[in-house]
Tab-separated table of C-alpha atoms in Angstrom:
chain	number	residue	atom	x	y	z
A	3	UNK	CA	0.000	0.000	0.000
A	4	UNK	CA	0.998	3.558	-1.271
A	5	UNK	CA	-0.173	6.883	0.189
A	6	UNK	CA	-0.166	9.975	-1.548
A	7	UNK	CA	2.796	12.827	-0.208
A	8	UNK	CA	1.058	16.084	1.928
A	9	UNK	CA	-0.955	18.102	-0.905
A	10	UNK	CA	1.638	20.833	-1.045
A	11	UNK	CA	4.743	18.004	-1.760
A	12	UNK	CA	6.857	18.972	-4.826
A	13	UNK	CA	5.434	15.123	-6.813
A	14	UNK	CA	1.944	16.807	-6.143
A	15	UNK	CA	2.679	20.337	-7.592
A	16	UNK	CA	5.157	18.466	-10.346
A	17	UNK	CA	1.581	16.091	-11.480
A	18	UNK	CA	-0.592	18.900	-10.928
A	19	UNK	CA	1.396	21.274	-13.338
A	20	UNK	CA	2.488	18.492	-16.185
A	21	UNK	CA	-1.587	17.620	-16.363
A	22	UNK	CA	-2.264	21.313	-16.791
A	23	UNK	CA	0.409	21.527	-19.402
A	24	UNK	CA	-0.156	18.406	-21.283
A	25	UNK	CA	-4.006	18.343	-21.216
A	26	UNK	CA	-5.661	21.650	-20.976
A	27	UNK	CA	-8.646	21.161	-22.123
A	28	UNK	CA	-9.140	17.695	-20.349
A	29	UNK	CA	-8.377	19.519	-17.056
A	30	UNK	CA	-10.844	22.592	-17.467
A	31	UNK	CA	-13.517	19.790	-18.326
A	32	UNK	CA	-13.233	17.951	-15.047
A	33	UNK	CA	-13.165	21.105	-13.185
A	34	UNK	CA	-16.434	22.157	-15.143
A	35	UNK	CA	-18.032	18.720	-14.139
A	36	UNK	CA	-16.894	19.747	-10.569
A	37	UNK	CA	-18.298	22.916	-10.760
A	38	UNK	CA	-21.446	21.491	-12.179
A	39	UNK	CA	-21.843	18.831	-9.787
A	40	UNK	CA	-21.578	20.974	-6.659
A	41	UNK	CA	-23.434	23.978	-8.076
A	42	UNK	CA	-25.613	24.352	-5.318
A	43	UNK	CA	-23.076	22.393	-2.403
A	44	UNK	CA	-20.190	24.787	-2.168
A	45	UNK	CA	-18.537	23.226	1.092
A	46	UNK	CA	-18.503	19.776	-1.266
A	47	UNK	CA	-17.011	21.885	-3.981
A	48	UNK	CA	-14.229	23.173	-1.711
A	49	UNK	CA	-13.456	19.883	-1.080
A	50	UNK	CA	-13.220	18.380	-4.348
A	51	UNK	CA	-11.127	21.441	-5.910
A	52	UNK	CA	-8.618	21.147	-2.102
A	53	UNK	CA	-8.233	17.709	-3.910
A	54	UNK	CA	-7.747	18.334	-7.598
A	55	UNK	CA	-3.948	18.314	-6.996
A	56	UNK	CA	-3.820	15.332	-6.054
A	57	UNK	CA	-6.043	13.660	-8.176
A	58	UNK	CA	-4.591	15.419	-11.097
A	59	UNK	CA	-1.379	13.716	-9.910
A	60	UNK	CA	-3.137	10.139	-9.557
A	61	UNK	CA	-4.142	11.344	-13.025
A	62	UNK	CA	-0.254	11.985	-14.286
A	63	UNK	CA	0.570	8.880	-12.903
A	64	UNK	CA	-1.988	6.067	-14.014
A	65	UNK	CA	-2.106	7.877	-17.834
A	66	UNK	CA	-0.850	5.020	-20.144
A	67	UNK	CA	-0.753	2.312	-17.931
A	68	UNK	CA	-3.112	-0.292	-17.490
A	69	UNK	CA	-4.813	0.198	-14.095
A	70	UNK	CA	-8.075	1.122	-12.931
A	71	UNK	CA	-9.409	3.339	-10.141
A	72	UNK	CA	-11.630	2.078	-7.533
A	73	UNK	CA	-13.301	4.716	-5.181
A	74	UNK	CA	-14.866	3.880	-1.860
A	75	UNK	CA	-17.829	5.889	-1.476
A	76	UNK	CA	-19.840	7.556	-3.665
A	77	UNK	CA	-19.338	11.003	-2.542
A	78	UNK	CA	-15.759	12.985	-3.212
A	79	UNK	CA	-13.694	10.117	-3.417
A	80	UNK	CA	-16.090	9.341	-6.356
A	81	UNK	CA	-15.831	12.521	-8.144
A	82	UNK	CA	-11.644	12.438	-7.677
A	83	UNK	CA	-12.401	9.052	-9.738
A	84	UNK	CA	-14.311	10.941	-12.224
A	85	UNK	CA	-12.130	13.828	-12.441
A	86	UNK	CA	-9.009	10.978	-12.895
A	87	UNK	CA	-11.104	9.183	-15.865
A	88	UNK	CA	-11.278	12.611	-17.576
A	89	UNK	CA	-7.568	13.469	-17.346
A	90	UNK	CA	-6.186	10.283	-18.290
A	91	UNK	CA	-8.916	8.066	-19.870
A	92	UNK	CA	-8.567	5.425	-16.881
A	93	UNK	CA	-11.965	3.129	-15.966
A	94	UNK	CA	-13.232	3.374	-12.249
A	95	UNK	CA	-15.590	1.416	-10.451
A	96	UNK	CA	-17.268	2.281	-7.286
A	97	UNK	CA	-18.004	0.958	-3.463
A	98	UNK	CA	-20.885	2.688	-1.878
A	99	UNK	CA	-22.725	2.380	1.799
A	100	UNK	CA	-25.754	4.266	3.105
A	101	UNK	CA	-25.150	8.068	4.123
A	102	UNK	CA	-23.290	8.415	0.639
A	103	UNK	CA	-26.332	6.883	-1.322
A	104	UNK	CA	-28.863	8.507	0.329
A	105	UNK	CA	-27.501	11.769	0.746
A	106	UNK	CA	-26.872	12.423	-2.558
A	107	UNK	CA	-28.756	13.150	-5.397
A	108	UNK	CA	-30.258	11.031	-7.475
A	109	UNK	CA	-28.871	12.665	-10.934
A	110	UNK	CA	-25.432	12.548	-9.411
A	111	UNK	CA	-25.486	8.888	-8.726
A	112	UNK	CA	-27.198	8.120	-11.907
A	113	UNK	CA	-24.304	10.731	-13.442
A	114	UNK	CA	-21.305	8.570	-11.453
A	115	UNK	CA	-22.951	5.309	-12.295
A	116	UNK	CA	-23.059	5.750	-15.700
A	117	UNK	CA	-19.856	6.761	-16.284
A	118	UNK	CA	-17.800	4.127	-13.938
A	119	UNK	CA	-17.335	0.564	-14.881
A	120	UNK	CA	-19.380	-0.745	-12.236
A	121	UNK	CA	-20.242	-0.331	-8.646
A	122	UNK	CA	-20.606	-2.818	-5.670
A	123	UNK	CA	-22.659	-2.163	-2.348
A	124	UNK	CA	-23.434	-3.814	0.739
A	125	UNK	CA	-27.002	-4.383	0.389
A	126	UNK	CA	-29.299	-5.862	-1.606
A	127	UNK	CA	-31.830	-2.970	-0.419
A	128	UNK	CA	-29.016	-0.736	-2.144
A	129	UNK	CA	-28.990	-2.442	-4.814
A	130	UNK	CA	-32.575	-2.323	-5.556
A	131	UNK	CA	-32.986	1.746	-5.116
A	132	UNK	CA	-29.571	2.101	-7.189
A	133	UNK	CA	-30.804	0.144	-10.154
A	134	UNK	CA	-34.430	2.524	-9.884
A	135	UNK	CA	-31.793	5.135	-11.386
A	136	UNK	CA	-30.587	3.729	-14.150
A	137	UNK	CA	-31.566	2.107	-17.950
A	138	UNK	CA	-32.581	-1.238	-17.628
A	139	UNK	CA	-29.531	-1.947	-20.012
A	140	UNK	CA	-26.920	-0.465	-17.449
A	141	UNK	CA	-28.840	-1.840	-14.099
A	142	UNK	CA	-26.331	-5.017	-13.994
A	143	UNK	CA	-23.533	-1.942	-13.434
A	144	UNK	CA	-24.803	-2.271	-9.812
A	145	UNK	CA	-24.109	-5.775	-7.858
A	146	UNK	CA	-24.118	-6.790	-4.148
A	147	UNK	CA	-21.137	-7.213	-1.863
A	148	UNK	CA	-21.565	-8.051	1.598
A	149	UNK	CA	-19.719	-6.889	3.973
A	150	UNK	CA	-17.734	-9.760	5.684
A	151	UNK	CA	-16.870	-10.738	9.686
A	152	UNK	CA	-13.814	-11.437	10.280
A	153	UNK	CA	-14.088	-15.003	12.440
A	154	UNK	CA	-11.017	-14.644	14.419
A	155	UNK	CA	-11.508	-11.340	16.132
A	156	UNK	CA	-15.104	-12.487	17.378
A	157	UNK	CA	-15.582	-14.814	20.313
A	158	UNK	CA	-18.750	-16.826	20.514
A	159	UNK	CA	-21.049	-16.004	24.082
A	160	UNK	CA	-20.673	-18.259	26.337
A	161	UNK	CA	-23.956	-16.696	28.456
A	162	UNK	CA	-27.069	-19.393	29.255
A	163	UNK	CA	-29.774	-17.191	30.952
A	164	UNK	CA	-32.222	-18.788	33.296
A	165	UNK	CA	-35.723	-18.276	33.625
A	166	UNK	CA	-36.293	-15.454	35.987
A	167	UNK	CA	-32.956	-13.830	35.215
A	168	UNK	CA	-32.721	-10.324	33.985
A	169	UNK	CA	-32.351	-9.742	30.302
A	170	UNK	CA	-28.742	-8.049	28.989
A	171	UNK	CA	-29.285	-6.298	26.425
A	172	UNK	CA	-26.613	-4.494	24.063
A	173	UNK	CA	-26.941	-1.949	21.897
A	174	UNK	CA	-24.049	-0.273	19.835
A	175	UNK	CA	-24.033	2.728	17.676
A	176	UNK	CA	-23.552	6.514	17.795
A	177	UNK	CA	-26.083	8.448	19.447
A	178	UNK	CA	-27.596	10.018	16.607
A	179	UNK	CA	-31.166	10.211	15.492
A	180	UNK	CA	-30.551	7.125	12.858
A	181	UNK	CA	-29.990	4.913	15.434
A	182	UNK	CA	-33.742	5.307	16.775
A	183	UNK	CA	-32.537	4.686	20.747
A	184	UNK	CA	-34.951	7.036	21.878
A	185	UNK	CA	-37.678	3.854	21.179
A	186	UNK	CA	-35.321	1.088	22.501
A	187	UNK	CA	-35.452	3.741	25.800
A	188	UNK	CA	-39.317	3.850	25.656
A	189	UNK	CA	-39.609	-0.078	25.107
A	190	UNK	CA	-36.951	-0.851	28.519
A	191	UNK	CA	-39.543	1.955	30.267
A	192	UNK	CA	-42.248	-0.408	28.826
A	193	UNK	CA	-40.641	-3.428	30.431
A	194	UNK	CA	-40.287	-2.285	33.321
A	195	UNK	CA	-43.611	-1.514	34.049
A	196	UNK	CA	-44.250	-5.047	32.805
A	197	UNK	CA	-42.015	-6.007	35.731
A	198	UNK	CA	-39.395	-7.738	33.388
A	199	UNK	CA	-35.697	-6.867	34.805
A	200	UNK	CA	-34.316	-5.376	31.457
A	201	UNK	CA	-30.710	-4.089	31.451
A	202	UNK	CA	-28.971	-2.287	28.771
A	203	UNK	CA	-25.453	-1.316	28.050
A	204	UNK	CA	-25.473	1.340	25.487
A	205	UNK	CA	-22.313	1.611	23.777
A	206	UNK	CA	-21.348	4.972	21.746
A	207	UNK	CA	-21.429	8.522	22.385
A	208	UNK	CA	-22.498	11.326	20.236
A	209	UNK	CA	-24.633	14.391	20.163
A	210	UNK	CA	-27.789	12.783	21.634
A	211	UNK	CA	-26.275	11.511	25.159
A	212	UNK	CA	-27.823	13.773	27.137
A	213	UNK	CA	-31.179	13.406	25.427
A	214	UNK	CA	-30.995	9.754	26.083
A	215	UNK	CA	-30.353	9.940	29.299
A	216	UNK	CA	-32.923	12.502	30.391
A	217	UNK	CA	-35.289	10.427	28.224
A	218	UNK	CA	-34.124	7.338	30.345
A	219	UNK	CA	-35.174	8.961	33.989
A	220	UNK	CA	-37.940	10.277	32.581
A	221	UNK	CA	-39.381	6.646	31.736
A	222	UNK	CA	-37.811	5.754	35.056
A	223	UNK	CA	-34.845	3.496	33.784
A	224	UNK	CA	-31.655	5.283	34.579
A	225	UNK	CA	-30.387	2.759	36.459
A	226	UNK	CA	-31.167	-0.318	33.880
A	227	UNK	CA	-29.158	1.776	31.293
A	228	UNK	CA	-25.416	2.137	31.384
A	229	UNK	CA	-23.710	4.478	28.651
A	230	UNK	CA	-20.278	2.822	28.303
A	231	UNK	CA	-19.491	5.899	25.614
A	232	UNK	CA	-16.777	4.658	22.935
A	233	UNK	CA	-14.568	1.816	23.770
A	234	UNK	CA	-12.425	-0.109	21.856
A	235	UNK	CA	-13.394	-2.522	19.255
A	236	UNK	CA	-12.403	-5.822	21.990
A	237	UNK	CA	-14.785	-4.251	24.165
A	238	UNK	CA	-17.395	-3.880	21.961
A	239	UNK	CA	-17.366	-7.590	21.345
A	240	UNK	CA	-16.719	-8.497	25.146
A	241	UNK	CA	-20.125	-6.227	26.031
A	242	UNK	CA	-22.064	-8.105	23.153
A	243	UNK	CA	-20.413	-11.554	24.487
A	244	UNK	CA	-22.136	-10.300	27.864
A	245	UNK	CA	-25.310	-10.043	26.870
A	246	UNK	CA	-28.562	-12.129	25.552
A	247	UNK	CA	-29.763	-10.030	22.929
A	248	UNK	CA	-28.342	-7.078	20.270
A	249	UNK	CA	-31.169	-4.607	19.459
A	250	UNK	CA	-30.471	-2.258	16.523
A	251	UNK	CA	-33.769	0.016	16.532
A	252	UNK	CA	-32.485	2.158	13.527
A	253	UNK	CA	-34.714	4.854	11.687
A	254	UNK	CA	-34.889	7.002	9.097
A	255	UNK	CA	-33.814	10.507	9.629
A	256	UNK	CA	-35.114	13.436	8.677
A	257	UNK	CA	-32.576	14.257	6.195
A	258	UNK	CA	-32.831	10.659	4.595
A	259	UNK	CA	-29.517	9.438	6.665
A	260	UNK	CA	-30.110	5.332	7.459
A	261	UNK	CA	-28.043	2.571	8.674
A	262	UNK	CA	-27.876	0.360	5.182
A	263	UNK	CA	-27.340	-3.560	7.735
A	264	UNK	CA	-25.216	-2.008	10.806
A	265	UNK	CA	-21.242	-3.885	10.688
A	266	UNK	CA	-22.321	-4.068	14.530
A	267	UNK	CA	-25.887	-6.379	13.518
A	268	UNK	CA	-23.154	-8.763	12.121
A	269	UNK	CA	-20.659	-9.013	14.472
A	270	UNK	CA	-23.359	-9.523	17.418
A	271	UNK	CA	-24.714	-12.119	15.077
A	272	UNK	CA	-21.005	-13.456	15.025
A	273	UNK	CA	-21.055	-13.702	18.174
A	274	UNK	CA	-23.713	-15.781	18.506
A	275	UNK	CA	-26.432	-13.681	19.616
A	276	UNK	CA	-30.261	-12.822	18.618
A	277	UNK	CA	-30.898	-9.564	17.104
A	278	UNK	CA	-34.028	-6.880	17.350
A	279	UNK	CA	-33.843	-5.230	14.451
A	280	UNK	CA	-36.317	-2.372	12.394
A	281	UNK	CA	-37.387	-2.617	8.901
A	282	UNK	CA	-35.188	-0.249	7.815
A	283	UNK	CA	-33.195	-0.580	5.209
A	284	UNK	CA	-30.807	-3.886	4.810
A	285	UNK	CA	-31.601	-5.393	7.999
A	286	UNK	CA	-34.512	-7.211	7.208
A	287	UNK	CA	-31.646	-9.332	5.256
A	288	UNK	CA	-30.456	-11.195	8.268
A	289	UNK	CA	-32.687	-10.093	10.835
A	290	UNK	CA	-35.632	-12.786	10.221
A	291	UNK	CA	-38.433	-13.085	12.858
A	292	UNK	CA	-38.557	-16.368	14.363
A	293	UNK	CA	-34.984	-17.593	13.007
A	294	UNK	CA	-32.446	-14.927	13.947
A	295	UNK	CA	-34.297	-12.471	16.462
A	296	UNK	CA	-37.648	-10.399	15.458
A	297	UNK	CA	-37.923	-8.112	13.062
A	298	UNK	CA	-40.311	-5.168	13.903
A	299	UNK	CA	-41.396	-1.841	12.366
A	300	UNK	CA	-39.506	1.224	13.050
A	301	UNK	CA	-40.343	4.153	15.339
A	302	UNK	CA	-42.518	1.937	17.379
A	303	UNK	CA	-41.167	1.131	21.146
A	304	UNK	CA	-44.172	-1.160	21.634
A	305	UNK	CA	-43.251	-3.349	18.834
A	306	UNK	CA	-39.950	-3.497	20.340
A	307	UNK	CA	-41.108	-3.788	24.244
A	308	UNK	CA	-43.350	-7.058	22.666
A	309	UNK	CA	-40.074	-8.621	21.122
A	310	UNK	CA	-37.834	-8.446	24.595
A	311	UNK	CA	-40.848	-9.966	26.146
A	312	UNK	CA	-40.928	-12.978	24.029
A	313	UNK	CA	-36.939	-13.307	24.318
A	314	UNK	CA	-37.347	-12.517	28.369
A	315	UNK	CA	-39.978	-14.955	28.622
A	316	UNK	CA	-38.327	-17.706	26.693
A	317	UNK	CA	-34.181	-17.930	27.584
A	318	UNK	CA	-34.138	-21.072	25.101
A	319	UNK	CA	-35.647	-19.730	22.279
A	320	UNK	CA	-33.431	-16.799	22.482
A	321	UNK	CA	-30.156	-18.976	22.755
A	322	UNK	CA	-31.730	-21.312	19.465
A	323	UNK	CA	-32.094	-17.814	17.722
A	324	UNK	CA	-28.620	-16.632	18.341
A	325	UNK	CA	-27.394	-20.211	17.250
A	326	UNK	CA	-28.793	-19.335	14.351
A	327	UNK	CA	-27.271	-15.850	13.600
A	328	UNK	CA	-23.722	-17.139	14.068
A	329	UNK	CA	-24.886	-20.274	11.193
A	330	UNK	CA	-26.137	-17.373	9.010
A	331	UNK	CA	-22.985	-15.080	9.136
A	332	UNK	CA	-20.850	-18.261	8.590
A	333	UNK	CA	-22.926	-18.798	5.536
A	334	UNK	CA	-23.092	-15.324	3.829
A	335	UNK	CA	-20.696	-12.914	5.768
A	336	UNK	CA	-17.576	-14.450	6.271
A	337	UNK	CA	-14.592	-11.958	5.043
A	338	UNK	CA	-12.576	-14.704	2.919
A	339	UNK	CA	-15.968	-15.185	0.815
A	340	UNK	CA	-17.077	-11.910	0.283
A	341	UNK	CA	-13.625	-10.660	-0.136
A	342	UNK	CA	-13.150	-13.273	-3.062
A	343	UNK	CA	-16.616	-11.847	-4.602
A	344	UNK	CA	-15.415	-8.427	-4.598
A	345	UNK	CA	-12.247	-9.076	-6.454
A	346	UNK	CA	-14.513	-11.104	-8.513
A	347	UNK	CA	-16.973	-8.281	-9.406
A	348	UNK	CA	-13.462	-5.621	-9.814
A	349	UNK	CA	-11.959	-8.085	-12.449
A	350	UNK	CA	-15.617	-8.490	-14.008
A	351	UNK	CA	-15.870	-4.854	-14.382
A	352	UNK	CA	-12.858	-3.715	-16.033
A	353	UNK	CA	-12.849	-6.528	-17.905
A	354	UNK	CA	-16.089	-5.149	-19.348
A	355	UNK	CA	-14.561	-2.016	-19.818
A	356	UNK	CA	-11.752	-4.014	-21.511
A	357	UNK	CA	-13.852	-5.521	-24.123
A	358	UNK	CA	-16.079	-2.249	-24.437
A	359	UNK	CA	-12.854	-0.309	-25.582
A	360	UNK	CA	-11.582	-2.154	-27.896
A	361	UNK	CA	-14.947	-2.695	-29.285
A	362	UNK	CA	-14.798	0.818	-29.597
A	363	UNK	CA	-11.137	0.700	-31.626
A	364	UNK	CA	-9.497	2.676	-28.524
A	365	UNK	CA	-7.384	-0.557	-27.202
A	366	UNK	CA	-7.801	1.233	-23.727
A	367	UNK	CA	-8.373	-2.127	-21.577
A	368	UNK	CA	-8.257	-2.312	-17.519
A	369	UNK	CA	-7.744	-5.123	-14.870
């Protein structure tokens, strides 16, 4: 692995000037698409043009050789990959998440689509809306690439809950208003009036913290909720090793920001445990009701409150469950698999591109 030098390092300025000097008119067309693209974003478009030198270096650099360019995210690092396929005629192909999908226009992922080689994302939820954008002739640009666990840094729960014990419950995320913990809050206030012990260990801090707790004394749970803030990734996995049950009660926000099927779902599931999960976005792909946890509608505490019930009421159930999440993440999400698919879908794509350009009598081929 290479990085890039500082932006102000003599290779930068030296790439940055040669591009200018042997392409002109290449380089004031990719800062025109720039321009064009963040018309109406001018923080975004400050970014991109802090960038152009060193993407008109990138640019210098891969001109004439056989590489391609893939960008993760669909946001700037994107439109560098644009802005390098203008300058020197190499393919691209994208990775994109959640926030960058949905937070972006649809004309300017259509735009990005269109012009890459192909694109990969991490659910097949993305993959349906992204293919809404495009030609039915360019909707196999768009494929699905789970994201994949990593076996050896998870530990499988060792925890067998007995009737009458409290239920430990973990939840992981940053307090933010996509991560809908407001309603997990409300449901714990719900089960306690039920007179079901319920404890929670919240881990992640942002903006909302003391929202959530206020909210939490205010439904009279203070004390069944601990905020553990950030911690390191071990502990993460030791607090969901600690506990019966994940619950990932994400929502849509305001501004269209969602989860797309949280890395944290997964690695709870890894770990062997039962998840409730909201029909939000991609979690409906491994959260199935009955199987691996309950899957209920989002912005509804009740909904949730009814699903720790049935997992407080029945200790077995809940352990079958999260027998079942681990069998499910070592069928679709472990890294060596989903790793091989995504080189898999890279070589795919530029080997498209390959065939497309000579087609085309350029002989410009990628790998």
């Amino acid at each position: 692995m290479r990085y890039l030098p500082f932006l102000f390092d003599g290779r930068v300025i030296g790439g940055l000037l040669a591009t200018l000097l042997r392409h002109p008119l290449r380089s004031l067309k990719a800062l025109g698409w720039l321009a064009g693209t963040y018309a109406s974003r001018p923080m975004e478009l400050a970014k991109s043009l802090a960038i152009f030198p060193k993407t008109a270096a990138i640019a210098r650099e891969l001109e004439g050789s056989d590489f391609a360019v893939h960008a993760h995210w669909a946001t700037i690092p994107t439109s560098a990959a644009v802005v390098i396929q203008i300058l020197s005629d190499r393919p691209f192909s994208i990775t994109a998440h959640a926030w960058d999908i949905y937070l972006t226009g649809p004309d300017e992922l259509r735009d990005k689509i269109q012009r890459s080689s192909g694109l990969v994302t991490c659910t097949g939820y993305n993959v349906e809306y992204l293919r809404t954008l495009l030609r039915a002739d360019q909707q196999t640009k768009v494929n699905l690439n789970y994201h994949g666990i990593d076996m050896g840094r998870m530990k499988l729960t060792q925890r067998q809950r007995q009737p009458g014990e409290p239920l430990e419950v973990v939840a992981v995320g940053r307090l933010v208003e996509q991560k809908g913990f407001p309603f997990l809050i409300e449901a714990v206030g719900m089960a306690a009036q039920a007179g079901q012990q319920v404890n929670v260990t919240l881990v992640g801090d942002g903006p909302m913290q003391a929202e959530l707790e206020a909210l939490a004394e205010r439904h009279g749970v203070r004390e069944r909720i601990r905020f553990a803030g950030r911690v390191a990734h071990a502990q993460t996995i030791a607090a969901m090793c600690a506990a019966d049950v994940l619950i990932a009660p994400s929502v849509i926000a305001k501004n269209g920001d969602r989860d797309g099927i949280p890395n944290v779902t997964l690695e709870a599931m890894a770990c062997g445990l039962p998840i409730i999960g909201t029909a939000v976005s991609g979690i409906p792909e491994v959260v199935i009701t009955g199987r691996t946890g309950h899957l209920v509608p989002p912005e509804n505490a009740q909904a949730i409150a009814a699903a720790i019930a049935a997992l407080y009421q029945d200790p077995v159930k809940c352990r079958e469950m999260g027998a079942n999440s681990r069998a499910l993440i070592e069928q679709r999400f472990m890294i060596e698999n989903n790793v091989g698919e995504l080189i898999d879908h890279l070589g795919q794509f530029h080997r498209s591109h390959a065939a497309q350009a000579t087609a085309a009598g350029c002989g410009c081929g990628g790998h």
